[in-house]
């Protein structure tokens, strides 16, 4: 089995509505690009409780692709598939 090639881009290259994986304090979660405001990208993040919250990140924040899944770059060790918050079976 061949390993997928990693593609690196920045957050400003993603279109509004793009879904990606982000790291929270405890686990990894799904998010979506909501809008661009004052040289920041606003992400809407879903929590397991059913609520949503917003994150603001710089336009030049790195995003890596694992296959076709965009993952917001973080310094946290570990892989997002190992500690992913499972709260909606439709994903």
XYZ file of C-alpha atoms in Angstrom:
91
model
C 0.000 0.000 0.000
C 1.360 3.366 -0.996
C 1.412 6.241 1.508
C -0.415 9.382 0.381
C 1.655 12.416 -0.483
C 1.328 15.351 1.885
C 0.331 18.644 0.337
C 0.856 21.862 2.304
C -1.032 25.105 1.725
C -2.264 28.069 3.782
C -5.671 28.781 5.269
C -6.367 31.677 2.896
C -6.310 29.258 -0.062
C -9.386 27.400 1.254
C -12.795 28.566 0.049
C -15.652 29.468 2.364
C -17.473 26.320 3.396
C -14.419 24.069 3.213
C -14.438 21.481 5.994
C -11.220 20.644 7.808
C -9.918 18.974 10.964
C -8.668 21.145 13.863
C -7.153 20.385 17.275
C -9.038 21.436 20.413
C -7.620 21.208 23.946
C -8.708 17.583 24.363
C -9.271 16.105 20.921
C -9.549 16.690 17.195
C -12.776 18.109 15.721
C -14.373 19.048 12.438
C -14.539 22.707 11.461
C -15.611 24.770 8.467
C -14.262 27.990 7.005
C -16.963 30.588 7.767
C -15.577 33.942 6.606
C -12.626 36.308 6.350
C -12.627 39.284 8.731
C -9.835 41.802 9.394
C -7.063 39.674 7.880
C -8.205 36.607 9.841
C -10.038 33.456 8.815
C -13.009 32.547 11.011
C -13.585 28.825 11.526
C -16.796 27.364 12.933
C -16.046 24.312 15.085
C -18.603 21.705 16.191
C -18.393 20.308 19.710
C -19.732 16.943 20.946
C -22.309 18.749 23.117
C -24.029 19.990 19.963
C -22.863 23.576 20.261
C -20.553 25.435 17.912
C -17.828 27.959 18.545
C -15.559 30.134 16.430
C -11.807 30.222 16.051
C -9.888 33.037 14.383
C -6.616 32.207 12.681
C -4.140 34.181 10.568
C -4.416 33.956 6.794
C -0.981 32.334 6.511
C -1.697 29.473 8.961
C -0.455 26.187 7.484
C -2.886 23.509 6.371
C -1.699 20.033 5.434
C -3.659 17.506 3.423
C -3.855 13.882 4.365
C -5.185 12.453 1.152
C -8.101 14.780 0.440
C -8.678 15.798 4.104
C -7.365 19.242 5.109
C -5.857 19.349 8.612
C -5.004 22.619 10.375
C -1.314 22.440 11.331
C -0.532 22.121 15.037
C 2.532 21.475 17.173
C 0.638 18.838 19.152
C 2.204 15.393 18.866
C 0.027 12.558 17.699
C -2.179 11.836 14.738
C -5.703 13.216 14.402
C -7.193 9.778 13.717
C -6.048 8.516 17.134
C -8.006 11.058 19.188
C -10.870 12.205 16.988
C -14.081 13.379 18.652
C -16.832 11.098 17.356
C -20.171 12.823 17.758
C -21.943 12.687 14.422
C -22.130 9.420 12.480
C -22.898 11.263 9.216
C -19.241 12.334 8.956
